[in-house]
Coordinates of C-alpha atoms and ligand atoms in Angstrom, one line a residue:
X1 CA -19.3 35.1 35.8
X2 CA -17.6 31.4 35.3
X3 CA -19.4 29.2 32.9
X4 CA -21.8 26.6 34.5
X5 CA -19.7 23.3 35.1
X6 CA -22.0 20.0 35.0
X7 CA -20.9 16.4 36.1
X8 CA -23.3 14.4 34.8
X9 CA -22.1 12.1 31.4
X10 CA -18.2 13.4 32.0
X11 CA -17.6 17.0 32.3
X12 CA -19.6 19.4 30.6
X13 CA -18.4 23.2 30.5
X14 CA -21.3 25.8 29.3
X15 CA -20.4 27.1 25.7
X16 CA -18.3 24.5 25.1
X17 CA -19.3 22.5 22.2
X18 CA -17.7 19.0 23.6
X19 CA -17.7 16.9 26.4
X20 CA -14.3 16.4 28.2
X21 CA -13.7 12.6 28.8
X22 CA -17.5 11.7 28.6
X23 CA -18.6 8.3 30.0
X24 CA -21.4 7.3 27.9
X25 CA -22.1 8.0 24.4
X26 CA -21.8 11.8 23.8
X27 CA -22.3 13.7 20.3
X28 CA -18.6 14.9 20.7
X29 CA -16.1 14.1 23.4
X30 CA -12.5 15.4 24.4
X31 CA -10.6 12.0 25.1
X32 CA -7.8 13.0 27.2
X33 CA -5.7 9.4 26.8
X34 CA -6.7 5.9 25.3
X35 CA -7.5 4.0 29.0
X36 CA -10.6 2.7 28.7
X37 CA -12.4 4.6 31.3
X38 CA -11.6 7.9 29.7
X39 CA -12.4 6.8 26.1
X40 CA -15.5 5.6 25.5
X41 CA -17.5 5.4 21.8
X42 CA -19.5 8.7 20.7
X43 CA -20.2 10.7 18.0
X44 CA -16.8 11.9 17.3
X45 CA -13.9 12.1 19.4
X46 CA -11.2 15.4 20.0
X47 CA -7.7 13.9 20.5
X48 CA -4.1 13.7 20.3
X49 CA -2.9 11.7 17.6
X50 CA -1.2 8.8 19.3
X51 CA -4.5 8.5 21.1
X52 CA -6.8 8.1 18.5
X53 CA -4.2 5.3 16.9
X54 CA -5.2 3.7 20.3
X55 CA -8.9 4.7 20.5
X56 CA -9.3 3.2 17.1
X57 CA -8.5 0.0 18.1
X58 CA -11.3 -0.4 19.9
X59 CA -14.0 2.0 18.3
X60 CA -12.5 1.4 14.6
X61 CA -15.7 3.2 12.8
X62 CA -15.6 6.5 15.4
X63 CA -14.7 10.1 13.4
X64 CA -11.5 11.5 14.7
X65 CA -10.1 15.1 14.9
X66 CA -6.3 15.0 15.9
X67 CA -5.6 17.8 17.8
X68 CA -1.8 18.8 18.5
X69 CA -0.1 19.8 21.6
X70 CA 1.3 22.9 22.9
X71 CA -0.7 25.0 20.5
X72 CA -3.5 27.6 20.8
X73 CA -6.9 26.4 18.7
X74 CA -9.9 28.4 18.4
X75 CA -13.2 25.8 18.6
X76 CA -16.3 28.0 18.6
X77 CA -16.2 30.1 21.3
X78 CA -13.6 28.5 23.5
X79 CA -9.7 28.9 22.6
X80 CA -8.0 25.8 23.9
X81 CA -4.8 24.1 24.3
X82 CA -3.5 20.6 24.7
X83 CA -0.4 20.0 26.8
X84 CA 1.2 16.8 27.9
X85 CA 0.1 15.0 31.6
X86 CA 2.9 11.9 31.6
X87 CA 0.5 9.5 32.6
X88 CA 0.9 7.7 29.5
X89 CA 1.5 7.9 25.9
X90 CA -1.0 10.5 23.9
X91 CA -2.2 11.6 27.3
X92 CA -3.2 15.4 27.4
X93 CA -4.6 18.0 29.8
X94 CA -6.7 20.7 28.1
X95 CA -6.7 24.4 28.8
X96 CA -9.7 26.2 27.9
X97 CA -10.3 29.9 27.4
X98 CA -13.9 30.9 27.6
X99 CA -16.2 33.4 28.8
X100 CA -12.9 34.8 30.2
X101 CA -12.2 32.3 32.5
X102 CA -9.2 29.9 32.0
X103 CA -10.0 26.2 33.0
X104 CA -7.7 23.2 32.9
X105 CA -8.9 19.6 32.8
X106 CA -6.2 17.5 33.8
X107 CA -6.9 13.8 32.9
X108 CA -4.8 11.5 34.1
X109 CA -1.7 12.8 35.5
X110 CA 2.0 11.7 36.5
X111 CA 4.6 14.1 38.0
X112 CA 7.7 12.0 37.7
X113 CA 8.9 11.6 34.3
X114 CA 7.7 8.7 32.2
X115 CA 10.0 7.3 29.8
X116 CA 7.6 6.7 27.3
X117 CA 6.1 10.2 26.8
X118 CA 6.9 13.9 27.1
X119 CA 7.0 15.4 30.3
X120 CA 4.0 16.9 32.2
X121 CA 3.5 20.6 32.1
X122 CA 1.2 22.8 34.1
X123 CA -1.1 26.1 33.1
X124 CA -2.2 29.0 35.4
X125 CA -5.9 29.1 35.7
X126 CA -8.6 30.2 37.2
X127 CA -10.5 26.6 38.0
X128 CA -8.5 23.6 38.0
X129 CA -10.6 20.2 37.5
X130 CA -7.9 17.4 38.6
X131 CA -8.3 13.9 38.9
X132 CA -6.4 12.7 42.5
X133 CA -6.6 9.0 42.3
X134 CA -4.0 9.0 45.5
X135 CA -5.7 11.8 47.0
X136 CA -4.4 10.7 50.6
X137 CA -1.4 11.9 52.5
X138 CA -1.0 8.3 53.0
X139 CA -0.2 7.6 49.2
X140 CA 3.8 9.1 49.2
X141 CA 6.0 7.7 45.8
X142 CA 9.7 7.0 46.4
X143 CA 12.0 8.8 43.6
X144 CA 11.2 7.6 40.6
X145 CA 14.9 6.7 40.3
X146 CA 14.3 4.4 43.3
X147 CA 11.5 2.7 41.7
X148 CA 13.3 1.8 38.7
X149 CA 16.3 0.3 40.7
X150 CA 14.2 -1.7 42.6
X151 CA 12.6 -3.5 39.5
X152 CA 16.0 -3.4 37.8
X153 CA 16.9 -4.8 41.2
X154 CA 14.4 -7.6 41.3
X155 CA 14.9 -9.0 38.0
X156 CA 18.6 -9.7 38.5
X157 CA 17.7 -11.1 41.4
X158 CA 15.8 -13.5 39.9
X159 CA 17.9 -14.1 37.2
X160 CA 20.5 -14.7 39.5
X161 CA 18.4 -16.9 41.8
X162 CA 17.5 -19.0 38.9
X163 CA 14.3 -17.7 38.1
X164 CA 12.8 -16.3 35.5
X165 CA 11.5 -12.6 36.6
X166 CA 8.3 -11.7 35.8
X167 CA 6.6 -7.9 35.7
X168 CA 2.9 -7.1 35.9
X169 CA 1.3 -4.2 35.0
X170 CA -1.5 -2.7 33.1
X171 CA -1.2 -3.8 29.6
X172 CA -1.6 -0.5 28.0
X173 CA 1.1 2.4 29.3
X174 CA 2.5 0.2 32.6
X175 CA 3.7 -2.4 30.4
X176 CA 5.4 -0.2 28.0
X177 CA 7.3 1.7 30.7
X178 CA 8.4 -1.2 32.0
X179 CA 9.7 -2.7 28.7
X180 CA 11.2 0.3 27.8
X181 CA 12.8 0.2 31.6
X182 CA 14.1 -3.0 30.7
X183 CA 15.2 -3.0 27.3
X184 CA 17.3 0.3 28.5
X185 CA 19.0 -1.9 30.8
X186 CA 20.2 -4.4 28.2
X187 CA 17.5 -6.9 29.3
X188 CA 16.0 -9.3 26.3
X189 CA 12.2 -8.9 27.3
X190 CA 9.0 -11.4 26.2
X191 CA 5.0 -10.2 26.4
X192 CA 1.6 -11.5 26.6
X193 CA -0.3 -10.7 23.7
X194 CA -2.2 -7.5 24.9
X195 CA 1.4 -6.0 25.6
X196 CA 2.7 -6.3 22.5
X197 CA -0.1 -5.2 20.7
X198 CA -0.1 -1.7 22.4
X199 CA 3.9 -1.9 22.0
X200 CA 3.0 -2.0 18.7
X201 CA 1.4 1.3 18.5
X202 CA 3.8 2.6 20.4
X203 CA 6.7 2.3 18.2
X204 CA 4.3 3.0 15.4
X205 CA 3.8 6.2 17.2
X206 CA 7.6 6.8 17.2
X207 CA 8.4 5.5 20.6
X208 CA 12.1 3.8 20.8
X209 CA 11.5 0.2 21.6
X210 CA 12.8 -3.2 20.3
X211 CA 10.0 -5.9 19.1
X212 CA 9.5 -8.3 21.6
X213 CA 8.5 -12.1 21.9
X214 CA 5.2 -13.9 22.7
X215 CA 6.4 -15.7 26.3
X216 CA 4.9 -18.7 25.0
X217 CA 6.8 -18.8 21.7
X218 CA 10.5 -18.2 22.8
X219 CA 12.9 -19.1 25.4
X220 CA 12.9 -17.4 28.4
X221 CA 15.6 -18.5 29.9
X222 CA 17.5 -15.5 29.4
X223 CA 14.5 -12.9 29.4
X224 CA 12.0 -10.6 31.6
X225 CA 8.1 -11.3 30.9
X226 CA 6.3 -8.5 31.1
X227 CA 2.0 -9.4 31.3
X228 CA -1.0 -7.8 32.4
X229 CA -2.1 -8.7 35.8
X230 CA -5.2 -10.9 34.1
X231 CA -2.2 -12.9 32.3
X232 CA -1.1 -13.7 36.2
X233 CA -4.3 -15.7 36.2
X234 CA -4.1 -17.7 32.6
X235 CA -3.5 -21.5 33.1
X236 CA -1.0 -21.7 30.6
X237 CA 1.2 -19.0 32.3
X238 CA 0.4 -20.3 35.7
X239 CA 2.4 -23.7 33.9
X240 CA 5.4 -22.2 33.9
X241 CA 8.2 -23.2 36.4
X242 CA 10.3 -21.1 38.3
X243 CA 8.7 -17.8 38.1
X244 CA 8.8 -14.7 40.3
X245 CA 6.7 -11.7 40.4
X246 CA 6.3 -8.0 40.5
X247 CA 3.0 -6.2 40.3
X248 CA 3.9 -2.6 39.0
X249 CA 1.3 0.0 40.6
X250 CA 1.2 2.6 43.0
X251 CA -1.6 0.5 45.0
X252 CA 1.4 -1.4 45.6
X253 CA 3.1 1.5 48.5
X254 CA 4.5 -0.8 50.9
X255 CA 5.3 -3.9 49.5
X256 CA 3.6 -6.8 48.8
X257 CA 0.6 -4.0 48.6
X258 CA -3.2 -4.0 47.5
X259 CA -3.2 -6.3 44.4
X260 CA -5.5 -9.0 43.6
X261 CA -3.5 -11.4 41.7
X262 CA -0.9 -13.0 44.2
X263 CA 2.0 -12.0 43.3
X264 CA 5.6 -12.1 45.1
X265 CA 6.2 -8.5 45.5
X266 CA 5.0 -4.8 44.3
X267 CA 6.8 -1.9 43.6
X268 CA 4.7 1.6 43.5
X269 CA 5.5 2.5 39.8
X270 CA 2.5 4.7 39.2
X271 CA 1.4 7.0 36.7
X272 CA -0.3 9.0 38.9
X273 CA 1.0 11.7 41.3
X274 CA 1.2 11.0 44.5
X275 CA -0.5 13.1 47.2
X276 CA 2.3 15.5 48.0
X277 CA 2.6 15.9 43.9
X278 CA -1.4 16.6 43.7
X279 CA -0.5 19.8 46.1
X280 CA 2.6 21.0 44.5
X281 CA 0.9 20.8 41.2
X282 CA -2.3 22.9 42.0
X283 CA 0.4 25.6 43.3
X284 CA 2.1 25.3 40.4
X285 CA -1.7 26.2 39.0
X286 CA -2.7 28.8 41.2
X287 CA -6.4 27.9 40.7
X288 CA -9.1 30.0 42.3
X289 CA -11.2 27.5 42.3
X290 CA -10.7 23.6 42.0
X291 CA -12.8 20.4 41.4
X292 CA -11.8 17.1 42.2
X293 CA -12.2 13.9 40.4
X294 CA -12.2 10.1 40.9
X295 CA -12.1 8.5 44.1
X296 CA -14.0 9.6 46.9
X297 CA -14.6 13.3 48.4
X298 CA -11.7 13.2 50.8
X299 CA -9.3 15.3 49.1
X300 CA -11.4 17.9 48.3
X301 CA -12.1 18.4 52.6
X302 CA -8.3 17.9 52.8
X303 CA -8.0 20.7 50.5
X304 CA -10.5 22.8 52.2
X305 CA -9.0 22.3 55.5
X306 CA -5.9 23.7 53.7
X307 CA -7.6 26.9 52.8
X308 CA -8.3 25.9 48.8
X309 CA -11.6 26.6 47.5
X310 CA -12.3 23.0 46.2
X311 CA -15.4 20.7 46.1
X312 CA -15.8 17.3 45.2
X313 CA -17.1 17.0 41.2
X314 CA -20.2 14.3 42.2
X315 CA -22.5 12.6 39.7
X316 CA -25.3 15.3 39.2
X317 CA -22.8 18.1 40.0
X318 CA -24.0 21.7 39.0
X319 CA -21.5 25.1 39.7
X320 CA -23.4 27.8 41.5
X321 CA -21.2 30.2 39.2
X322 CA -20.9 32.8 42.0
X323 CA -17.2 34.4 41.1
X324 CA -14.5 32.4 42.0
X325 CA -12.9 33.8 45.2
X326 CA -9.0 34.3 46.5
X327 CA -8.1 31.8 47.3
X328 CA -6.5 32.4 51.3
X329 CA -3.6 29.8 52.7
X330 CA -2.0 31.1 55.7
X331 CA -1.0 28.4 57.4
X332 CA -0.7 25.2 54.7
X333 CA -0.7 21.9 57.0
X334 CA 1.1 19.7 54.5
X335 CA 4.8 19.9 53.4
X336 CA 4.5 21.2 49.6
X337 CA 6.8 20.3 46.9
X338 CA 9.2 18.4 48.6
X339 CA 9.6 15.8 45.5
X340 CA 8.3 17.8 42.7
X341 CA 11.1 18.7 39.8
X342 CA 9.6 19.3 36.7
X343 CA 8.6 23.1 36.6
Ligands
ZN1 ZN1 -5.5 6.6 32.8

């Protein structure tokens, strides 16, 4: 018989002596990456080293245990392992091993490579619990390759226009993509202050990246800003002339896209996978049974429809622990795997 799965404060497996990415204070919690819905204050914390640099930013006084990837650790009755998602620096899935049943908790995930952290790898298992943020056959990602030319694309377009390009994008793991992007590129880049202090720890963390410049305190006239989307909104930034801008997300599919802050144009750089990506990646799985996370309980009936045994993980969630069954696709109605590379 599985172990009893519970959604109530995050995810909480029966025998396990840790919550996975619980959202109020637990005793002990498996932080899968520093975002600050997934890493709240408890107890003590179960991490990846880069993350806890991160988590400690916030939550200075918090006990730490750094836990290392790719490697097999016994914690009471569970054997687990930690193995990189992509979605950002420090960011981890977690295999666990207990009462015979293998169980992966994704976290946060991104299929195309990220330039700023290893590659995503996937586990067999028995249940998969995945988060599927674009959940939606709508939600499809252009090569990543495609992505990055377009914002390579847009800033020496603005350059060459006359203006001085400006990038958006979540301040910690966006940004530093982008810089990185940019800096790769040969392009002299300045930051808001919340980018550079996570650029920081991510050349502390061994990341290659050049120091970059306060946009307030240095020229721009030859350089790419690269803010957070609240920067967008400061009066001081909104001072400066000649500006054009491009909000980094994959709410941005389509254009101009679903962003709050005005902005010229989007790109879809995500660090999520996309839906097609979501399905490639639970075959790459081979789950018998899967929960879904985040967003609403659509992709779990688009899964079901598929012939997957999944359900939606809602708050109060309790497993009926009946053995996981076969699972039976005979007739898939989605294309699978037509962008996925990495395995
Ligand atoms: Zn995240």
């Amino acid at each position: 018989m599985p172990p009893l799965i519970k959604y109530d404060n995050g995810i909480e497996i029966e025998g396990l002596d840790f919550h996975l990415d619980a959202h109020r204070r637990a005793e002990c919690s498996f932080v899968s990456h520093a975002h600050s819905d997934h890493a709240r204050k408890h107890g003590r914390i179960l991490a990846t080293a880069e993350t806890i640099l991160m988590y400690r930013r916030r939550f200075p006084g918090v006990p730490t245990r750094a836990l290392p990837m790719n490697r097999r650790i016994k914690l009471g009755d569970a054997t687990i392992e930690l193995f990189p998602s992509g979605h950002m620096l420090g960011a981890v899935q977690i295999l666990i091993e207990i009462k015979r049943t293998r169980i992966v908790y994704t976290g946060d995930f991104k299929v195309y490579p990220n330039i700023t952290c290893p590659p995503m790898e996937s586990r067999r298992c028995d249940i998969l619990i995945m988060e599927s943020t674009y959940g939606d056959p709508m939600y499809s990602f252009p090569p990543q390759n495609e992505v990055y030319s377009r914002i390579v694309g847009f800033v020496k377009r603005a350059q060459s226009d006359g203006y001085i390009p400006v990038l958006a994008g979540y301040a910690m793991g966006k940004a530093q993509e982008a810089v990185c992007l940019l800096q790769q590129h040969g392009f002299k880049v300045a930051v808001d202050k919340a980018v550079n202090d996570i650029n920081h720890l991510y050349r502390a963390s061994g990341v290659k990246m050049e120091s970059t410049d306060h946009y307030l305190h240095t020229s721009l006239d030859d350089k790419v800003v690269v803010v957070c989307p609240q920067t967008l909104r400061n009066e001081q930034f909104r001072a400066l002339r000649r500006k054009r801008s491009l909000f980094l997300s994959g709410w941005s599919q389509g254009g101009r896209g679903k962003n709050n802050f005005s902005t010229d144009l989007g790109v879809p750089l995500s660090d999520h996978a996309d839906f097609t990506q979501l399905i490639a990646y639970i075959e790459s799985c081979s789950p018998r049974k899967i929960y879904t996370l985040h967003v609403e309980a659509k992709f779990a009936h688009i899964l079901r429809e598929m012939g997957y045994d999944a359900e939606y993980l809602h708050k109060g969630f309790r497993s009926d622990q009946s053995p996981v069954r076969p699972i039976d696709i005979t007739q898939p109605n989605v294309a699978i795997g037509t962008n996925f590379e990495l395995f």
